[in-house]
Amino acid sequence: MTAVDQDQDQIEHRQDQVHTWGVYGLLAVSSLLTVVAGGLVGSRAEWYAAGALVLAAVLLQLWHGPRRGPRTPSWRGTVYYGLRWAISFALTWINPFFGFFAATGYFDSDETIVGPWRQRFGLFATAVVVAGTQAGGLPFHSFVQWPLFGVMLLTNTAMLGLAGHVAQQQEQRSRDRAVTIAELERTNTALQQALDENAALHAQLLVQAREAGVADERRRLAAEIHDTIAQALTGIIAQLQVVTNTPDRTLAREHIDRAMKLARHSLGEARRSVQNLAPVALENDGLPGALRKTVADWAERTGVRAEFTVTGASEQLHAELSATLLRIAQEALSNASRHARATRVGVTLTYLGDEVILDIRDDGQGFDPLAVRERTGTGGFGLDGMRARAERIAGSLTLESERGHGTAVSARVPLVPHDS
């Protein structure tokens, strides 16, 4: 139970006490004052009549019963109100001090009398009795009492109207407060449901993000292995095939040395990949140096003329950018050696303001870009793998190729400096 509900219960309890015991209390006060001022009661018959009426008022109140919460107007309550008014009128006729008891008619007309106009008539009737006692008691024995009665009646009626208006406003405020509290409770319930749903959604998003991260890491590892170990093994196989097919021991020895060099390089890449997947070539050199060495090694291995050029003021890039551009260059060179049948390849690294551009061009046989599949028949990641790498770091990759006119690959990535 809320604090507001507790306060409301306390108010209702006090109202029950006033409505139940207030009638008895005012009847007792009136009776006590009448006894003290015994001279105002005339004959013995009037004393007997007053005693009988007081007893009747007590029995009537016992019949009506204690109040337990607001009552609903009924004909039974209307009869109770009328009998109580009649008893109070008779008692005030005997002694005006019973006006205190007559004032109980102001308490509960709205809870006993059926119909709004009957309630107003009951209040007016009560005001008549109370005004009569205030004017000196009924019946009047002096002409002056009549104008005094008129003034008292108007005053009581005006006060009743004002009190009724205030009570209506208070009741309306109570209803508005109850509506507001109910609305707040509904809002709090809806808010709690929204918070619960948000927490569940947050947990679901965390699971999805974790799964997406795992999937992305798997793709990155697959591409990393393809760009390092797989390409190195391809080069080793090519060198060993030359050894197998040539009778020249000197030439065979030269290709064996190249195969061993590739094997050692591949072993270093594998170890480095296990540590943090950053290319070994970037450990000692920046991106321009790593690209220059990669192009020179590729040219020596394939026998194809290759040139590397840097334009613009070079900067040390973020490790992820350098690794991505180096892998794109390695994949493009691998594709050129396997598919392009090129005689010349050019690699250009351009620092252009807030961008870094990597271009790889060859004069090979070219192809139809629309016919490129996501993965090659040999399991390579190809052009889509390079594009995915570029997009992973908020970059882009474009391809231009035409059969018989070579191929140009261009990767654009934002220039993010190396972490200091």
Coordinates of C-alpha atoms in Angstrom, one line a residue:
M1 CA 0.0 0.0 0.0
T2 CA 1.4 3.4 -1.0
A3 CA 1.7 6.4 1.4
V4 CA -1.2 8.1 -0.5
D5 CA -3.4 5.2 0.1
Q6 CA -2.5 5.1 3.8
D7 CA -3.3 8.8 4.2
Q8 CA -6.6 8.3 2.4
D9 CA -7.5 5.5 4.8
Q10 CA -6.7 7.6 7.8
I11 CA -8.9 10.4 6.5
E12 CA -11.8 8.0 5.9
H13 CA -11.3 6.5 9.4
R14 CA -11.5 10.0 11.0
Q15 CA -14.7 10.8 9.0
D16 CA -16.2 7.5 10.2
Q17 CA -15.5 8.5 13.8
V18 CA -17.0 12.0 13.4
H19 CA -20.2 10.7 11.7
T20 CA -20.6 7.9 14.2
W21 CA -19.8 9.5 17.5
G22 CA -20.4 13.1 16.6
V23 CA -24.2 12.7 16.8
Y24 CA -24.0 11.1 20.3
G25 CA -21.5 13.8 21.4
L26 CA -23.7 16.7 20.3
L27 CA -26.8 15.0 21.8
A28 CA -24.9 14.6 25.1
V29 CA -23.7 18.2 25.1
S30 CA -27.2 19.5 24.4
S31 CA -28.7 17.4 27.2
L32 CA -26.0 18.5 29.7
L33 CA -26.6 22.2 28.9
T34 CA -30.3 21.7 29.2
V35 CA -29.9 20.1 32.6
V36 CA -27.5 22.8 33.8
A37 CA -29.9 25.5 32.6
G38 CA -32.9 23.7 34.0
G39 CA -34.8 26.9 34.4
L40 CA -35.4 27.1 30.7
V41 CA -37.5 23.9 30.8
G42 CA -41.0 24.6 32.0
S43 CA -43.3 21.9 33.3
R44 CA -42.5 18.4 34.4
A45 CA -44.2 17.1 31.2
E46 CA -41.6 18.9 29.1
W47 CA -38.9 17.2 31.1
Y48 CA -40.5 13.9 30.4
A49 CA -40.9 14.7 26.8
A50 CA -37.3 15.8 26.5
G51 CA -36.1 12.6 28.1
A52 CA -38.2 10.5 25.8
L53 CA -37.0 12.4 22.7
V54 CA -33.4 12.0 23.8
L55 CA -33.9 8.2 24.3
A56 CA -35.6 8.1 20.9
A57 CA -32.7 9.9 19.3
V58 CA -30.3 7.3 20.8
L59 CA -32.4 4.4 19.6
L60 CA -32.7 5.9 16.2
Q61 CA -28.9 6.3 16.0
L62 CA -28.3 2.7 17.1
W63 CA -30.8 1.6 14.4
H64 CA -28.9 3.6 11.8
G65 CA -25.6 2.0 12.8
P66 CA -22.0 3.2 12.8
R67 CA -20.5 4.6 9.6
R68 CA -17.9 2.4 7.8
G69 CA -16.9 4.3 4.8
P70 CA -19.0 6.7 2.6
R71 CA -22.7 5.7 2.5
T72 CA -24.9 5.5 -0.6
P73 CA -28.1 7.6 -0.3
S74 CA -31.2 5.4 0.2
W75 CA -34.8 5.6 1.2
R76 CA -33.8 4.1 4.5
G77 CA -31.3 6.9 5.0
T78 CA -33.9 9.4 4.0
V79 CA -36.3 8.1 6.7
Y80 CA -33.5 8.2 9.2
Y81 CA -32.7 11.8 8.3
G82 CA -36.4 12.9 8.5
L83 CA -37.0 11.2 11.9
R84 CA -33.8 12.8 13.3
W85 CA -34.9 16.2 12.1
A86 CA -38.3 15.8 13.6
I87 CA -36.8 14.8 17.0
S88 CA -34.3 17.7 16.9
F89 CA -37.1 20.2 16.0
A90 CA -39.2 18.9 19.0
L91 CA -36.2 19.1 21.3
T92 CA -35.3 22.7 20.3
W93 CA -39.0 23.6 20.8
I94 CA -38.5 22.5 24.4
N95 CA -35.0 24.0 24.9
P96 CA -32.9 25.9 22.3
F97 CA -29.7 24.3 23.6
F98 CA -30.8 21.2 21.6
G99 CA -29.8 23.3 18.6
F100 CA -26.3 21.6 18.9
F101 CA -28.0 18.3 18.2
A102 CA -30.0 19.8 15.4
A103 CA -26.8 20.9 13.7
T104 CA -26.0 17.2 13.0
G105 CA -28.3 17.5 10.0
Y106 CA -25.4 19.4 8.3
F107 CA -23.2 16.4 8.5
D108 CA -24.7 13.7 6.3
S109 CA -27.5 14.9 4.0
D110 CA -25.5 13.9 0.9
E111 CA -25.0 10.3 2.3
T112 CA -28.6 9.7 3.5
I113 CA -31.2 11.6 1.5
V114 CA -32.1 10.3 -2.0
G115 CA -32.0 13.0 -4.8
P116 CA -30.0 16.3 -4.9
W117 CA -33.1 18.6 -4.4
R118 CA -34.2 16.5 -1.4
Q119 CA -30.7 16.9 0.0
R120 CA -30.9 20.7 -0.4
F121 CA -34.4 20.7 1.2
G122 CA -33.0 18.7 4.1
L123 CA -30.2 21.2 4.7
F124 CA -32.7 24.1 4.5
A125 CA -34.9 22.4 7.1
T126 CA -31.9 21.9 9.4
A127 CA -31.0 25.6 8.8
V128 CA -34.5 26.6 9.9
V129 CA -34.2 24.7 13.2
V130 CA -30.7 26.0 13.9
A131 CA -31.7 29.6 13.0
G132 CA -34.7 29.3 15.3
T133 CA -32.5 28.3 18.3
Q134 CA -30.0 31.1 17.4
A135 CA -32.9 33.6 17.5
G136 CA -33.9 32.6 21.0
G137 CA -35.7 29.4 20.5
L138 CA -39.1 28.4 19.2
P139 CA -41.8 29.5 19.6
F140 CA -40.9 33.1 19.3
H141 CA -42.2 35.3 22.1
S142 CA -41.0 38.7 20.8
F143 CA -41.4 40.4 17.4
V144 CA -37.7 41.2 17.4
Q145 CA -37.0 37.5 17.1
W146 CA -38.5 37.2 13.6
P147 CA -36.1 39.6 11.8
L148 CA -33.3 38.0 13.9
F149 CA -34.5 34.6 12.7
G150 CA -34.5 35.8 9.1
V151 CA -30.9 37.1 9.4
M152 CA -29.8 33.8 11.0
L153 CA -31.5 31.8 8.3
L154 CA -29.9 33.7 5.5
T155 CA -26.5 33.5 7.2
N156 CA -26.8 29.8 7.8
T157 CA -28.0 29.2 4.2
A158 CA -25.1 31.3 2.8
M159 CA -22.6 29.4 5.0
L160 CA -24.1 26.1 3.9
G161 CA -23.8 27.2 0.2
L162 CA -20.2 28.2 0.7
A163 CA -19.4 25.1 2.6
G164 CA -21.1 23.0 -0.1
H165 CA -19.1 24.7 -2.8
V166 CA -15.9 24.2 -1.0
A167 CA -16.8 20.6 -0.4
Q168 CA -17.6 20.1 -4.0
Q169 CA -14.3 21.6 -5.0
Q170 CA -12.5 19.4 -2.5
E171 CA -14.3 16.3 -3.8
Q172 CA -13.5 17.2 -7.3
R173 CA -9.8 17.6 -6.3
S174 CA -9.9 14.3 -4.6
R175 CA -11.4 12.7 -7.8
D176 CA -8.8 14.4 -9.9
R177 CA -6.1 13.3 -7.5
A178 CA -7.4 9.7 -7.7
V179 CA -7.4 9.8 -11.5
T180 CA -3.9 11.3 -11.5
I181 CA -2.6 8.6 -9.2
A182 CA -4.3 5.9 -11.3
E183 CA -2.7 7.4 -14.4
L184 CA 0.7 7.5 -12.7
E185 CA 0.4 3.9 -11.7
R186 CA -0.5 2.9 -15.2
T187 CA 2.4 5.0 -16.5
N188 CA 4.8 3.5 -14.0
T189 CA 3.6 0.0 -15.0
A190 CA 4.0 0.8 -18.6
L191 CA 7.4 2.3 -17.9
Q192 CA 8.5 -0.8 -16.0
Q193 CA 7.3 -3.0 -18.8
A194 CA 9.3 -0.8 -21.2
L195 CA 12.4 -1.0 -19.0
D196 CA 12.0 -4.8 -18.8
E197 CA 11.6 -5.0 -22.6
N198 CA 14.6 -2.7 -23.1
A199 CA 16.7 -4.9 -20.8
A200 CA 15.7 -8.0 -22.7
L201 CA 16.4 -6.2 -26.0
H202 CA 19.7 -5.0 -24.7
A203 CA 20.6 -8.6 -23.7
Q204 CA 19.5 -9.8 -27.1
L205 CA 21.6 -7.1 -28.9
L206 CA 24.6 -8.1 -26.8
V207 CA 24.2 -11.7 -27.9
Q208 CA 23.8 -10.7 -31.5
A209 CA 26.7 -8.3 -31.4
R210 CA 28.8 -11.1 -29.8
E211 CA 27.8 -13.5 -32.5
A212 CA 28.4 -10.9 -35.2
G213 CA 31.8 -10.2 -33.7
V214 CA 32.7 -13.9 -33.7
A215 CA 31.5 -14.3 -37.3
D216 CA 33.5 -11.2 -38.4
E217 CA 36.6 -12.4 -36.6
R218 CA 36.3 -15.8 -38.3
R219 CA 36.1 -14.0 -41.7
R220 CA 39.1 -11.9 -40.8
L221 CA 41.1 -14.9 -39.7
A222 CA 40.2 -16.7 -42.9
A223 CA 41.2 -13.8 -45.0
E224 CA 44.4 -13.4 -43.0
I225 CA 45.4 -17.0 -43.5
H226 CA 44.6 -16.7 -47.2
D227 CA 46.7 -13.6 -47.5
T228 CA 49.7 -15.0 -45.6
I229 CA 50.1 -18.7 -45.4
A230 CA 48.0 -19.7 -48.5
Q231 CA 49.8 -17.2 -50.7
A232 CA 53.2 -18.2 -49.4
L233 CA 52.5 -21.9 -49.9
T234 CA 51.4 -21.1 -53.4
G235 CA 54.7 -19.4 -54.1
I236 CA 56.6 -22.4 -52.5
I237 CA 54.7 -24.8 -54.7
A238 CA 55.5 -22.7 -57.8
Q239 CA 59.2 -22.7 -56.9
L240 CA 59.3 -26.4 -56.3
Q241 CA 57.5 -27.1 -59.6
V242 CA 60.3 -25.3 -61.3
V243 CA 62.9 -27.4 -59.5
T244 CA 61.1 -30.5 -60.5
N245 CA 61.0 -29.5 -64.2
T246 CA 64.5 -28.1 -64.6
P247 CA 67.7 -30.2 -65.1
D248 CA 69.9 -27.2 -64.3
R249 CA 71.1 -27.7 -60.7
T250 CA 72.2 -24.1 -60.4
L251 CA 68.7 -22.9 -61.4
A252 CA 67.1 -25.6 -59.2
R253 CA 69.2 -24.4 -56.3
E254 CA 68.2 -20.8 -56.8
H255 CA 64.5 -21.8 -56.8
I256 CA 65.0 -24.0 -53.7
D257 CA 66.5 -21.0 -51.9
R258 CA 63.5 -18.9 -52.9
A259 CA 61.2 -21.7 -51.6
M260 CA 63.0 -21.8 -48.3
K261 CA 62.9 -18.0 -48.0
L262 CA 59.1 -18.1 -48.6
A263 CA 58.8 -20.9 -46.1
R264 CA 60.7 -18.9 -43.4
H265 CA 58.6 -15.8 -44.3
S266 CA 55.4 -17.8 -44.1
L267 CA 56.4 -19.2 -40.7
G268 CA 57.0 -15.6 -39.4
E269 CA 53.6 -14.5 -40.7
A270 CA 52.0 -17.5 -39.1
R271 CA 53.6 -16.7 -35.7
R272 CA 52.7 -13.1 -36.0
S273 CA 49.1 -13.9 -37.0
V274 CA 48.8 -16.0 -33.8
Q275 CA 50.0 -13.0 -31.8
N276 CA 48.0 -10.1 -33.2
L277 CA 47.4 -10.8 -36.9
A278 CA 49.5 -7.8 -37.9
P279 CA 51.8 -8.4 -41.0
V280 CA 55.4 -9.1 -40.2
A281 CA 56.5 -6.7 -42.9
L282 CA 55.0 -3.8 -40.8
E283 CA 57.1 -4.6 -37.7
N284 CA 60.2 -2.9 -38.9
D285 CA 58.9 -0.7 -41.8
G286 CA 56.1 1.7 -42.3
L287 CA 53.5 1.0 -44.9
P288 CA 55.5 2.5 -47.8
G289 CA 58.5 0.4 -46.9
A290 CA 56.4 -2.7 -46.5
L291 CA 54.7 -2.2 -49.8
R292 CA 58.0 -1.5 -51.6
K293 CA 59.5 -4.7 -50.2
T294 CA 56.3 -6.7 -51.0
V295 CA 56.3 -5.4 -54.7
A296 CA 60.0 -6.2 -55.1
D297 CA 59.7 -9.7 -53.7
W298 CA 56.7 -10.4 -55.9
A299 CA 58.5 -9.1 -59.0
E300 CA 61.5 -11.3 -58.2
R301 CA 59.3 -14.3 -57.6
T302 CA 57.2 -14.0 -60.7
G303 CA 59.6 -12.4 -63.1
V304 CA 57.1 -9.6 -63.9
R305 CA 58.2 -6.0 -64.0
A306 CA 56.7 -4.2 -61.0
E307 CA 57.1 -0.6 -59.8
F308 CA 56.1 1.0 -56.6
T309 CA 55.5 4.8 -56.2
V310 CA 54.6 7.0 -53.2
T311 CA 53.0 10.4 -53.8
G312 CA 52.2 13.1 -51.2
A313 CA 53.6 13.6 -47.7
S314 CA 53.7 10.1 -46.1
E315 CA 52.5 9.7 -42.6
Q316 CA 52.6 6.9 -40.1
L317 CA 49.1 5.3 -40.2
H318 CA 47.1 3.5 -37.7
A319 CA 48.2 -0.2 -37.6
E320 CA 44.8 -1.5 -38.8
L321 CA 44.8 0.8 -41.8
S322 CA 48.4 -0.2 -42.7
A323 CA 47.7 -3.9 -42.3
T324 CA 44.5 -3.6 -44.4
L325 CA 46.2 -1.8 -47.3
L326 CA 49.1 -4.2 -47.3
R327 CA 46.8 -7.2 -47.4
I328 CA 44.8 -5.6 -50.3
A329 CA 48.0 -5.1 -52.2
Q330 CA 49.2 -8.7 -51.6
E331 CA 45.8 -10.0 -52.8
A332 CA 45.8 -7.8 -55.9
L333 CA 49.4 -8.9 -56.8
S334 CA 48.5 -12.5 -56.2
N335 CA 45.5 -12.2 -58.5
A336 CA 47.7 -10.5 -61.1
S337 CA 50.2 -13.4 -61.0
R338 CA 47.6 -16.1 -61.2
H339 CA 45.1 -14.7 -63.6
A340 CA 46.2 -11.6 -65.4
R341 CA 49.2 -12.8 -67.4
A342 CA 50.6 -9.3 -67.0
T343 CA 54.0 -8.1 -68.1
R344 CA 54.0 -4.9 -66.1
V345 CA 52.4 -4.0 -62.7
G346 CA 52.3 -0.6 -61.0
V347 CA 51.5 0.1 -57.4
T348 CA 51.0 3.6 -56.1
L349 CA 50.4 4.8 -52.6
T350 CA 48.9 8.3 -52.4
Y351 CA 48.5 10.5 -49.3
L352 CA 45.8 12.9 -50.2
G353 CA 44.7 15.2 -47.4
D354 CA 42.5 13.1 -45.2
E355 CA 42.6 10.1 -47.4
V356 CA 45.0 7.4 -48.4
I357 CA 44.6 5.8 -51.8
L358 CA 46.2 2.5 -52.9
D359 CA 46.2 1.8 -56.7
I360 CA 47.3 -1.5 -58.3
R361 CA 47.3 -1.6 -62.1
D362 CA 48.4 -4.3 -64.5
D363 CA 48.5 -4.6 -68.3
G364 CA 47.1 -8.2 -68.3
Q365 CA 44.3 -9.8 -70.2
G366 CA 41.6 -8.2 -68.0
F367 CA 38.1 -9.6 -67.4
D368 CA 34.5 -8.8 -67.1
P369 CA 33.9 -7.4 -63.6
L370 CA 30.2 -8.4 -63.6
A371 CA 31.2 -12.0 -63.9
V372 CA 33.4 -12.0 -60.8
R373 CA 32.2 -14.4 -58.1
E374 CA 32.5 -13.8 -54.4
R375 CA 35.0 -16.7 -54.0
T376 CA 37.3 -18.2 -56.6
G377 CA 37.3 -21.8 -57.6
T378 CA 40.5 -22.4 -55.6
G379 CA 39.0 -21.0 -52.4
G380 CA 40.5 -17.5 -52.6
F381 CA 38.6 -14.5 -51.3
G382 CA 39.3 -12.4 -54.4
L383 CA 37.9 -9.0 -55.0
D384 CA 35.0 -9.2 -52.6
G385 CA 37.5 -10.1 -49.9
M386 CA 39.5 -6.9 -50.6
R387 CA 36.3 -4.8 -50.7
A388 CA 35.2 -6.2 -47.4
R389 CA 38.6 -5.3 -45.9
A390 CA 38.3 -1.8 -47.1
E391 CA 34.8 -1.3 -45.9
R392 CA 35.7 -2.7 -42.5
I393 CA 37.8 0.4 -41.9
A394 CA 35.2 2.8 -43.4
G395 CA 36.9 2.8 -46.8
S396 CA 35.9 1.7 -50.3
L397 CA 37.3 -0.3 -53.2
T398 CA 36.7 0.2 -56.9
L399 CA 37.6 -2.0 -59.8
E400 CA 38.1 -1.2 -63.5
S401 CA 38.8 -3.9 -66.0
E402 CA 38.2 -4.8 -69.6
R403 CA 39.1 -7.9 -71.5
G404 CA 42.5 -7.3 -73.2
H405 CA 43.1 -3.9 -71.5
G406 CA 44.3 -4.9 -68.0
T407 CA 42.9 -4.3 -64.5
A408 CA 43.0 -1.4 -62.1
V409 CA 42.1 -1.8 -58.4
S410 CA 41.8 1.3 -56.2
A411 CA 41.3 1.3 -52.4
R412 CA 40.4 4.5 -50.6
V413 CA 40.5 4.7 -46.8
P414 CA 40.4 7.6 -44.3
L415 CA 43.8 8.8 -43.0
V416 CA 43.9 7.9 -39.4
P417 CA 47.3 8.6 -37.7
H418 CA 49.1 6.0 -35.7
D419 CA 48.2 5.9 -32.0
S420 CA 50.8 7.8 -30.0

